[in-house]
Amino acid sequence: MAGPAMQQPSFLLANLKIDSTTKPFLQCCQELVKIIDDYPAKELHLIFPWLVESVFGSLDGVIVGWNLRFLQACSNQYNIVMDFLNPSGPMMKLVYKLQAEDYKYEIPVSFLPGPVKVSIQEGVLPDCPLLNNKLHFPLSGLQTLSLALNPFEYYMFMFASSLITPKNYSLGQHVSSLDSAYFVLVDTYLKYFLPTEGSVPPSPFTNKRGSVSPPAPRAPSVPFAGYGTHSTSLLKRHISHQPSVTADPAAQEIWRSEALLQVFVEMWLHHYSLEMYQKLQSPQVKEPFTPTEEHVLVVRLLVKHLHAFSCSLKPEQVSSSAHSHTSPLEELKRVVVHRFVQQKLYVFLQHCFGHWPLDASFRVVLETWLSYIQPWRYTGEKTNPQTDQNKGVPEKWSLFVQENLLMYTKLFQGFLNRVVRTDLVNVKNALMVFRVAKVFAQPNLSEMIQKGEQLFLEPEHVLHHRQHRCFLSPGHGGSFLSARQPVVTDRVFRVKSHVYGLEGQDCQYKQMFGTELRGTVLKLIQIIDQARQTAKKISDQSAEVAANNSFMSWFGMGSPDLNYTFNGGEVDDTGACVKTHEFLERSLDYLCQIFRLNAGQLSQLMATLGSGQDDGNSKQLPDSVQGEKGLILTDLGRMQVINGLRRFEIEYQGDPELQPIRSYENAILVRLFFKISSLVNERFGGHMDALCSRSDFLGQLGRHYLASPEAAADGRSPETRVTAERNRRPRLSLRMLASYRTLLMLLLLYLFGALFSSGPMSSTLLILTGGFLYGLLSCPVWR
């Protein structure tokens, strides 16, 4: 690369594009570092959008970028990328260099999250902090609107968008993990710009005013607009949002922290409309965005760090009422979760609870939810899972529980609705039930939730004399430093504002500890107990099979059931391997603690359950009706099958001669004997039918040797009549001779005959005679 004095900016960009495709990755990065150091901001400004797009990919997904989501630590490029994109690295140095000159970069509104995009295209400016003073109005109309972001905001926007933008990756690049470059960078940026200790490091570059330019502040005269209110026209609101006051000097310290947080929350969480959710009272509307497991994992990382960031607030700042003496960073810690995250995360989780597949992948959503409702886990203190479970939740967290009441009660109800439709015999599903039950069984937590419900249910007249006070709802945007609202200390008002703000004024709140939900919990306890019995039975059977299947299983002496599946275990919180029925047993204990069910009530419930069963569930078919092609499951039958309460005896029902070759059979002999028996059956089939149709001794003997063992139907499996009739036709079957067990027995008999000086022909004759006599004695005519 030529020096900055000898090259025009246009040539610089053209050469960089050529070098990116012809030179090694390491060399390109080294030259980029030199260019960032040597070139002035005026020339770097032209290459910045291309460089960011080359790293993170394009917003439309056509350009993949550096594949940060799939770049693992074992890759040769990993350390190079991490050094280049580090918060103190060359890329961020370029960002600060451009930030000092107040450059702007445009993002089309069409690439914003769905609710924000639709609102803007309809001519209404949503209450989104990221949009304040940043909308660029072209002459062509609202459909081509764009955001004018400063370099830092633009960089973080592209970084956050790369997580959710669908891209056309090549084969072999669809594996991501928690140690990918992207996941590690998210964690690094959060720790750097939202530090739990110390302050945010200052920028190395300053503008003429002596500091890196923060975004323009919101004018304090502009009122906040919630999701449930109708906004004014877009043009009027745009004009009213133009800055009319100078920037708050205190905001210089943390504007990057706010910007990063706003971008992450908007791009990762704000994909579902709260207004639509309130109308439906359930997130069942089909919206185009569907989060991935990787997306939810990153959201959980964000939630965990924000809790740690908030919990790092100094004790004297927590109890202090004089907010004016606190630093901006400490003030941000005070309000960050409630102000920035609560509302959007609630709707995000509600959507996931209602739309996520009923399989074990739901665990990532579950853990995100459990991370949010347990902020006490992220205080920085060393914890022990065993002692923490007994110690309980400190009383100081009661305010958090009450201000996030719906996160506990409404989502718990959503989880119950999922549980009754999942297979609890599956160990991964049983583990999820155990995790939720264990969390809610923590001492003091259920009391705190109950107290929150009592506060919400207080009579409405309690609030009438306070209606003139403005409560700081999570939907209020902008910088909290430039629009500080009075703090409301009344907990009743806080809880009611929280519930009505998320569910709407007309919501019908269902109590977690009310009679209606208690009935659902009792039904769940019955389902868990049934699944526990089934899982215990399977576990015992697997133990027996494991003990019996020794070396002789190679010869077919073990269980030949191909449909049998071993019921393994999962690791619990303490690292111990726990089996399914053990998870379910613990879950029952925790649920009894949460809803205060004593041993007598539980025994009565189980007795009621047992009285409605006969012959044991495991020996009954699922509830079904007879159709033209067999049995058809009813709704009750589907529930029984899903939860492993009842099942069909799954077995091979085709031609016994055509069933798959088993592991204890010799494939060559199976095919050979099948051809021989087929020829015999085809040639002498009529004679076999005539023989077996006789009612005398020969007929009985023929039916014993020639009738298929599968002919005896027990009515327990939905076998069609045509299949049953075909399988009952008499025929010769030599397949048993291909079994390693039979071959071993024949070998032992021949060796035994050799000990008594018996030749092969004599031994064969003795074996055939013995087989005939055994069949003769076991013939039904003698019984």
Tab-separated table of C-alpha atoms in Angstrom, residues 227-490:
chain	number	residue	atom	x	y	z
A	227	TYR	CA	-46.713	1.809	23.226
A	228	GLY	CA	-50.373	2.096	24.006
A	229	THR	CA	-50.726	5.767	22.960
A	230	HIS	CA	-51.271	7.281	19.515
A	231	SER	CA	-48.279	9.315	18.420
A	232	THR	CA	-48.327	12.587	16.579
A	233	SER	CA	-47.372	12.905	12.933
A	234	LEU	CA	-43.915	11.840	11.940
A	235	LEU	CA	-42.825	15.189	10.554
A	236	LYS	CA	-44.021	17.116	13.590
A	237	ARG	CA	-42.381	14.720	15.984
A	238	HIS	CA	-39.182	14.802	13.947
A	239	ILE	CA	-39.059	18.578	14.179
A	240	SER	CA	-39.854	18.560	17.875
A	241	HIS	CA	-37.012	16.099	18.496
A	242	GLN	CA	-34.346	18.415	17.163
A	243	PRO	CA	-31.963	19.382	19.992
A	244	SER	CA	-32.746	22.658	21.602
A	245	VAL	CA	-30.457	22.337	24.563
A	246	THR	CA	-26.782	21.631	24.942
A	247	ALA	CA	-25.558	18.203	25.854
A	248	ASP	CA	-25.459	17.284	29.496
A	249	PRO	CA	-21.740	17.149	30.392
A	250	ALA	CA	-22.354	14.111	32.558
A	251	ALA	CA	-23.607	12.205	29.520
A	252	GLN	CA	-20.117	12.361	27.990
A	253	GLU	CA	-19.031	9.626	30.360
A	254	ILE	CA	-21.548	6.954	29.383
A	255	TRP	CA	-23.099	7.856	26.023
A	256	ARG	CA	-21.279	4.920	24.399
A	257	SER	CA	-22.671	2.592	27.084
A	258	GLU	CA	-26.192	3.813	26.403
A	259	ALA	CA	-25.743	3.611	22.629
A	260	LEU	CA	-24.445	0.042	22.755
A	261	LEU	CA	-27.259	-1.018	25.082
A	262	GLN	CA	-29.958	0.628	22.975
A	263	VAL	CA	-28.681	-0.981	19.772
A	264	PHE	CA	-28.420	-4.452	21.317
A	265	VAL	CA	-31.880	-4.281	22.869
A	266	GLU	CA	-33.570	-2.906	19.766
A	267	MET	CA	-31.941	-5.316	17.329
A	268	TRP	CA	-32.160	-8.471	19.453
A	269	LEU	CA	-35.396	-8.034	21.398
A	270	HIS	CA	-37.688	-5.548	19.671
A	271	HIS	CA	-39.149	-7.868	17.024
A	272	TYR	CA	-42.676	-8.174	18.345
A	273	SER	CA	-45.312	-5.483	18.750
A	274	LEU	CA	-46.490	-4.891	22.301
A	275	GLU	CA	-49.639	-3.250	20.954
A	276	MET	CA	-50.570	-6.404	19.027
A	277	TYR	CA	-49.711	-8.554	22.042
A	278	GLN	CA	-52.015	-6.509	24.262
A	279	LYS	CA	-54.866	-6.851	21.768
A	280	LEU	CA	-54.580	-10.620	21.646
A	281	GLN	CA	-53.558	-11.161	25.289
A	282	SER	CA	-51.290	-13.836	23.849
A	283	PRO	CA	-48.386	-13.674	21.392
A	284	GLN	CA	-50.087	-15.984	18.875
A	285	VAL	CA	-49.885	-13.556	15.956
A	286	LYS	CA	-47.726	-14.895	13.163
A	287	GLU	CA	-44.850	-12.499	12.658
A	288	PRO	CA	-42.043	-12.937	10.160
A	289	PHE	CA	-39.177	-13.048	12.656
A	290	THR	CA	-38.253	-16.315	14.347
A	291	PRO	CA	-35.291	-16.346	16.765
A	292	THR	CA	-32.685	-19.086	16.599
A	293	GLU	CA	-31.034	-20.926	19.467
A	294	GLU	CA	-27.881	-18.886	18.894
A	295	HIS	CA	-29.882	-15.655	19.049
A	296	VAL	CA	-31.471	-16.655	22.371
A	297	LEU	CA	-28.067	-17.645	23.774
A	298	VAL	CA	-26.748	-14.163	23.028
A	299	VAL	CA	-29.858	-12.622	24.618
A	300	ARG	CA	-29.176	-14.685	27.734
A	301	LEU	CA	-25.602	-13.431	27.778
A	302	LEU	CA	-26.957	-9.876	27.614
A	303	VAL	CA	-29.413	-10.533	30.453
A	304	LYS	CA	-26.782	-12.103	32.686
A	305	HIS	CA	-24.326	-9.255	32.158
A	306	LEU	CA	-26.942	-6.564	32.751
A	307	HIS	CA	-27.837	-8.220	36.039
A	308	ALA	CA	-24.167	-8.330	37.003
A	309	PHE	CA	-23.787	-4.699	35.899
A	310	SER	CA	-26.826	-3.635	37.924
A	311	CYS	CA	-25.775	-5.657	40.978
A	312	SER	CA	-22.382	-3.934	40.989
A	313	LEU	CA	-24.071	-0.721	42.157
A	314	LYS	CA	-22.324	0.484	45.284
A	315	PRO	CA	-24.307	-0.194	48.488
A	316	GLU	CA	-24.291	3.473	49.474
A	317	GLN	CA	-25.740	4.319	46.051
A	318	VAL	CA	-28.513	1.758	46.416
A	319	SER	CA	-29.769	3.237	49.663
A	320	SER	CA	-29.085	6.851	48.775
A	321	SER	CA	-32.042	8.996	47.833
A	322	ALA	CA	-29.945	11.888	46.579
A	323	HIS	CA	-29.479	10.787	42.968
A	324	SER	CA	-27.768	14.056	42.068
A	325	HIS	CA	-24.620	12.970	43.873
A	326	THR	CA	-24.257	9.685	41.992
A	327	SER	CA	-22.115	9.287	38.912
A	328	PRO	CA	-23.837	8.741	35.534
A	329	LEU	CA	-22.545	5.165	35.377
A	330	GLU	CA	-23.933	4.386	38.823
A	331	GLU	CA	-27.249	5.947	37.861
A	332	LEU	CA	-27.333	3.765	34.745
A	333	LYS	CA	-26.767	0.679	36.887
A	334	ARG	CA	-29.775	1.659	38.968
A	335	VAL	CA	-32.270	1.717	36.090
A	336	VAL	CA	-30.711	-0.365	33.303
A	337	VAL	CA	-32.787	-3.552	33.656
A	338	HIS	CA	-36.144	-1.966	34.325
A	339	ARG	CA	-35.730	0.913	31.890
A	340	PHE	CA	-34.113	-0.716	28.879
A	341	VAL	CA	-34.824	-4.446	28.966
A	342	GLN	CA	-37.931	-5.456	30.906
A	343	GLN	CA	-40.683	-4.647	28.434
A	344	LYS	CA	-39.082	-5.932	25.247
A	345	LEU	CA	-37.700	-9.054	26.909
A	346	TYR	CA	-41.132	-9.898	28.323
A	347	VAL	CA	-42.803	-9.787	24.898
A	348	PHE	CA	-39.818	-11.620	23.355
A	349	LEU	CA	-40.086	-14.458	25.887
A	350	GLN	CA	-43.870	-14.597	25.585
A	351	HIS	CA	-43.501	-15.100	21.856
A	352	CYS	CA	-40.907	-17.841	22.359
A	353	PHE	CA	-43.080	-19.607	24.947
A	354	GLY	CA	-45.993	-19.614	22.522
A	355	HIS	CA	-44.188	-20.484	19.279
A	356	TRP	CA	-41.064	-22.501	20.109
A	357	PRO	CA	-41.183	-26.196	19.079
A	358	LEU	CA	-42.138	-28.674	21.806
A	359	ASP	CA	-38.697	-30.237	22.016
A	360	ALA	CA	-35.526	-30.052	24.084
A	361	SER	CA	-34.225	-26.998	22.186
A	362	PHE	CA	-36.585	-24.914	24.337
A	363	ARG	CA	-33.936	-25.212	27.063
A	364	VAL	CA	-32.146	-22.079	25.775
A	365	VAL	CA	-35.345	-20.024	26.127
A	366	LEU	CA	-36.006	-21.519	29.547
A	367	GLU	CA	-32.539	-20.676	30.855
A	368	THR	CA	-32.829	-17.111	29.543
A	369	TRP	CA	-36.068	-16.705	31.480
A	370	LEU	CA	-34.610	-18.258	34.638
A	371	SER	CA	-31.551	-16.020	34.372
A	372	TYR	CA	-33.712	-12.902	34.257
A	373	ILE	CA	-35.886	-13.815	37.240
A	374	GLN	CA	-32.855	-14.637	39.426
A	375	PRO	CA	-30.750	-11.462	39.543
A	376	TRP	CA	-29.399	-12.513	42.945
A	377	ARG	CA	-27.273	-15.105	41.172
A	378	TYR	CA	-25.158	-12.362	39.589
A	379	THR	CA	-24.107	-10.323	42.612
A	380	GLY	CA	-20.471	-11.357	42.189
A	381	GLU	CA	-20.452	-13.369	45.408
A	382	LYS	CA	-19.150	-16.908	45.350
A	383	THR	CA	-22.122	-19.249	45.542
A	384	ASN	CA	-22.760	-22.880	46.319
A	385	PRO	CA	-25.868	-24.396	44.668
A	386	GLN	CA	-26.613	-26.557	47.687
A	387	THR	CA	-26.352	-23.819	50.335
A	388	ASP	CA	-28.059	-21.216	48.137
A	389	GLN	CA	-31.112	-23.444	47.719
A	390	ASN	CA	-31.492	-23.638	51.493
A	391	LYS	CA	-30.582	-20.003	52.175
A	392	GLY	CA	-33.339	-18.611	50.019
A	393	VAL	CA	-33.854	-15.272	48.295
A	394	PRO	CA	-32.760	-12.194	50.301
A	395	GLU	CA	-35.574	-9.848	51.255
A	396	LYS	CA	-33.973	-6.942	49.391
A	397	TRP	CA	-35.043	-8.554	46.097
A	398	SER	CA	-38.757	-8.347	46.912
A	399	LEU	CA	-39.039	-5.027	45.055
A	400	PHE	CA	-37.508	-6.572	41.925
A	401	VAL	CA	-39.948	-9.496	42.092
A	402	GLN	CA	-42.921	-7.154	42.471
A	403	GLU	CA	-41.819	-4.841	39.649
A	404	ASN	CA	-41.369	-7.888	37.406
A	405	LEU	CA	-44.431	-9.793	38.599
A	406	LEU	CA	-45.542	-10.914	35.134
A	407	MET	CA	-42.099	-12.357	34.438
A	408	TYR	CA	-42.765	-14.794	37.270
A	409	THR	CA	-46.516	-15.444	37.093
A	410	LYS	CA	-47.560	-15.089	33.441
A	411	LEU	CA	-44.515	-16.877	32.057
A	412	PHE	CA	-44.875	-19.621	34.668
A	413	GLN	CA	-48.399	-20.183	33.373
A	414	GLY	CA	-47.030	-20.254	29.826
A	415	PHE	CA	-44.517	-22.865	30.902
A	416	LEU	CA	-47.285	-25.000	32.429
A	417	ASN	CA	-49.152	-24.908	29.117
A	418	ARG	CA	-46.049	-26.281	27.392
A	419	VAL	CA	-45.295	-28.942	29.995
A	420	VAL	CA	-48.646	-30.712	29.729
A	421	ARG	CA	-48.032	-31.121	25.978
A	422	THR	CA	-44.503	-32.522	26.188
A	423	ASP	CA	-43.125	-36.006	26.754
A	424	LEU	CA	-41.978	-35.946	30.376
A	425	VAL	CA	-40.494	-39.431	30.070
A	426	ASN	CA	-37.822	-37.774	27.929
A	427	VAL	CA	-34.989	-36.917	30.305
A	428	LYS	CA	-34.313	-33.513	28.711
A	429	ASN	CA	-37.926	-32.442	29.185
A	430	ALA	CA	-37.938	-33.795	32.730
A	431	LEU	CA	-34.802	-31.746	33.430
A	432	MET	CA	-36.553	-28.553	32.290
A	433	VAL	CA	-39.455	-29.194	34.669
A	434	PHE	CA	-36.958	-29.838	37.446
A	435	ARG	CA	-35.076	-26.596	36.720
A	436	VAL	CA	-38.212	-24.449	36.884
A	437	ALA	CA	-39.585	-26.180	39.970
A	438	LYS	CA	-36.268	-25.838	41.777
A	439	VAL	CA	-36.002	-22.120	41.002
A	440	PHE	CA	-39.536	-21.303	42.175
A	441	ALA	CA	-39.091	-23.467	45.283
A	442	GLN	CA	-36.338	-21.236	46.645
A	443	PRO	CA	-37.297	-20.103	50.153
A	444	ASN	CA	-39.024	-16.684	50.269
A	445	LEU	CA	-39.587	-16.494	46.500
A	446	SER	CA	-43.157	-17.801	46.462
A	447	GLU	CA	-43.991	-15.478	49.366
A	448	MET	CA	-42.572	-12.516	47.431
A	449	ILE	CA	-44.641	-13.436	44.361
A	450	GLN	CA	-47.758	-13.806	46.496
A	451	LYS	CA	-47.118	-10.426	48.080
A	452	GLY	CA	-46.800	-8.879	44.625
A	453	GLU	CA	-50.142	-10.385	43.598
A	454	GLN	CA	-51.762	-9.034	46.752
A	455	LEU	CA	-50.450	-5.549	45.966
A	456	PHE	CA	-51.836	-5.740	42.438
A	457	LEU	CA	-55.243	-6.887	43.653
A	458	GLU	CA	-55.666	-3.993	46.072
A	459	PRO	CA	-58.801	-1.904	45.319
A	460	GLU	CA	-58.546	0.683	42.559
A	461	HIS	CA	-59.417	3.607	44.860
A	462	VAL	CA	-55.959	3.258	46.370
A	463	LEU	CA	-54.503	4.808	43.194
A	464	HIS	CA	-56.989	7.601	42.575
A	465	HIS	CA	-55.162	10.199	44.622
A	466	ARG	CA	-51.881	9.381	42.861
A	467	GLN	CA	-52.957	9.482	39.218
A	468	HIS	CA	-51.311	12.846	38.661
A	469	ARG	CA	-47.912	11.272	39.259
A	470	CYS	CA	-45.932	10.024	36.279
A	471	PHE	CA	-44.493	6.537	36.643
A	472	LEU	CA	-41.272	5.756	34.840
A	473	SER	CA	-42.374	2.901	32.572
A	474	PRO	CA	-39.838	0.821	30.645
A	475	GLY	CA	-41.088	2.115	27.330
A	476	HIS	CA	-39.866	5.617	27.989
A	477	GLY	CA	-36.927	6.280	25.738
A	478	GLY	CA	-34.055	8.698	25.518
A	479	SER	CA	-31.213	9.239	27.918
A	480	PHE	CA	-32.323	8.939	31.510
A	481	LEU	CA	-29.874	11.724	32.388
A	482	SER	CA	-31.641	14.263	30.197
A	483	ALA	CA	-35.187	13.240	31.121
A	484	ARG	CA	-35.180	12.211	34.773
A	485	GLN	CA	-38.626	11.451	36.173
A	486	PRO	CA	-39.728	11.565	39.815
A	487	VAL	CA	-39.251	8.267	41.620
A	488	VAL	CA	-42.446	6.617	42.828
A	489	THR	CA	-42.018	4.796	46.106
A	490	ASP	CA	-45.502	3.333	46.341
